[in-house]
XYZ file of C-alpha atoms in Angstrom:
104
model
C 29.205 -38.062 -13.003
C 31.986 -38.351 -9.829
C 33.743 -41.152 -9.129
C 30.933 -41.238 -5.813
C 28.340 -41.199 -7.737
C 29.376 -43.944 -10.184
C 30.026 -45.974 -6.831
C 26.449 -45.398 -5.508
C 25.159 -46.870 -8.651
C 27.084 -50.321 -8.759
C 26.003 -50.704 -4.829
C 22.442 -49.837 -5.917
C 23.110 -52.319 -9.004
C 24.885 -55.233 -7.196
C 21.418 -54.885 -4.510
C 23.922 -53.786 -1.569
C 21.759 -50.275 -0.781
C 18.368 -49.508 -1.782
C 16.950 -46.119 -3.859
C 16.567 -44.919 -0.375
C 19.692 -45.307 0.807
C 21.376 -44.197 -2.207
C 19.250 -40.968 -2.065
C 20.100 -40.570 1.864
C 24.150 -40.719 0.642
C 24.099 -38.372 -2.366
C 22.112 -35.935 0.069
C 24.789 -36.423 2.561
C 27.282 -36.045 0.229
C 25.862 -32.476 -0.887
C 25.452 -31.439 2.792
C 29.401 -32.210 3.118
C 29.956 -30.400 -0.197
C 28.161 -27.138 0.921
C 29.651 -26.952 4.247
C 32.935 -27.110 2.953
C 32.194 -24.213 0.340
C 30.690 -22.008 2.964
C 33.914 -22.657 4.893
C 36.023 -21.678 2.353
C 34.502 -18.633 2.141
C 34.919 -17.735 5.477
C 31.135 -18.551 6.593
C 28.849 -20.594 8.090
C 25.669 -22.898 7.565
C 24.030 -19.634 8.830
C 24.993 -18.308 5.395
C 22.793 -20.998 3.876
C 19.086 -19.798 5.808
C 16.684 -17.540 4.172
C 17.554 -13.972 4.922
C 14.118 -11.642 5.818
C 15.303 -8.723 3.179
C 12.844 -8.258 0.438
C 14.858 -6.641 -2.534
C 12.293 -4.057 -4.121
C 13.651 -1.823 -7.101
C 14.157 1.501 -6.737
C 11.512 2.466 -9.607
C 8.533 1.128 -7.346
C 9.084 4.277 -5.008
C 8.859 6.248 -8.138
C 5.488 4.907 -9.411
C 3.853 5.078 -5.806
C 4.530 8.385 -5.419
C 3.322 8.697 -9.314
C 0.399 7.444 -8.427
C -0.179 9.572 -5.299
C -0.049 12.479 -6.688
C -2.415 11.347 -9.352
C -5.263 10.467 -6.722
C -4.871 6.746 -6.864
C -3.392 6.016 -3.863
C -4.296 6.573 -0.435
C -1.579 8.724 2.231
C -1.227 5.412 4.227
C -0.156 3.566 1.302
C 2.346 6.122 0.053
C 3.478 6.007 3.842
C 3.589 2.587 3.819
C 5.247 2.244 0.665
C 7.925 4.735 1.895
C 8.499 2.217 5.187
C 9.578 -0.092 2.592
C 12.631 2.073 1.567
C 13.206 3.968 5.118
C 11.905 7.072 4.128
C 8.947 9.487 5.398
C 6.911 12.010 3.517
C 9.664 14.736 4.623
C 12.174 13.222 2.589
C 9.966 13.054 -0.384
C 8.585 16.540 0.375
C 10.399 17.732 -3.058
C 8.570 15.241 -5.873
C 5.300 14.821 -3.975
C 2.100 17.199 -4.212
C 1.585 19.291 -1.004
C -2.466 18.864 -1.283
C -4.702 18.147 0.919
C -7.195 15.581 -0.560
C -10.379 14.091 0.223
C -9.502 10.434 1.588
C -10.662 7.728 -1.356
């Protein structure tokens, strides 16, 4: 416990601030605390949003394209699948089956 928080306390103790108050300075306090650590690292509060990348392992292109050329997946979901990673049925064209099949 930091010499702030131990300060927060006896204020809350002694009737000075309230729970709320006390809450509203601690999260202030943590605000200050991560703005100064993204500045260190050369970076911003931008650095501290939600990115939109979706991290999908590299084995999931594997087993769609497993279960493609088993029949259990549709061409649009293989395609779709492939969107994921950047990548078309040409650049596949080596591990996937060059049949046409009926559409499930």
């Amino acid at each position: 416990m930091s010499a702030f928080d131990r300060a927060l306390n006896r204020l809350e103790n002694l009737g000075k601030i309230d729970i709320n108050e006390h809450h509203r300075l601690d999260n202030e306090k943590n605000e200050h605390r991560v703005g100064k650590l993204l500045q260190s690292v050369g970076g911003n509060a931008k650095l501290n949003l939600p990115g939109n990348v979706i991290d999908i392992p590299y084995e999931y292109i594997n087993y769609v394209i497993y279960n493609y050329n088993h029949n259990a997946i549709p061409l649009e979901t293989l395609e779709k699948a492939l969107e994921c990673y950047y990548l078309n049925i040409e650049d596949i064209s080596d591990i996937f089956f060059h049949t046409i099949r009926p559409a499930i």
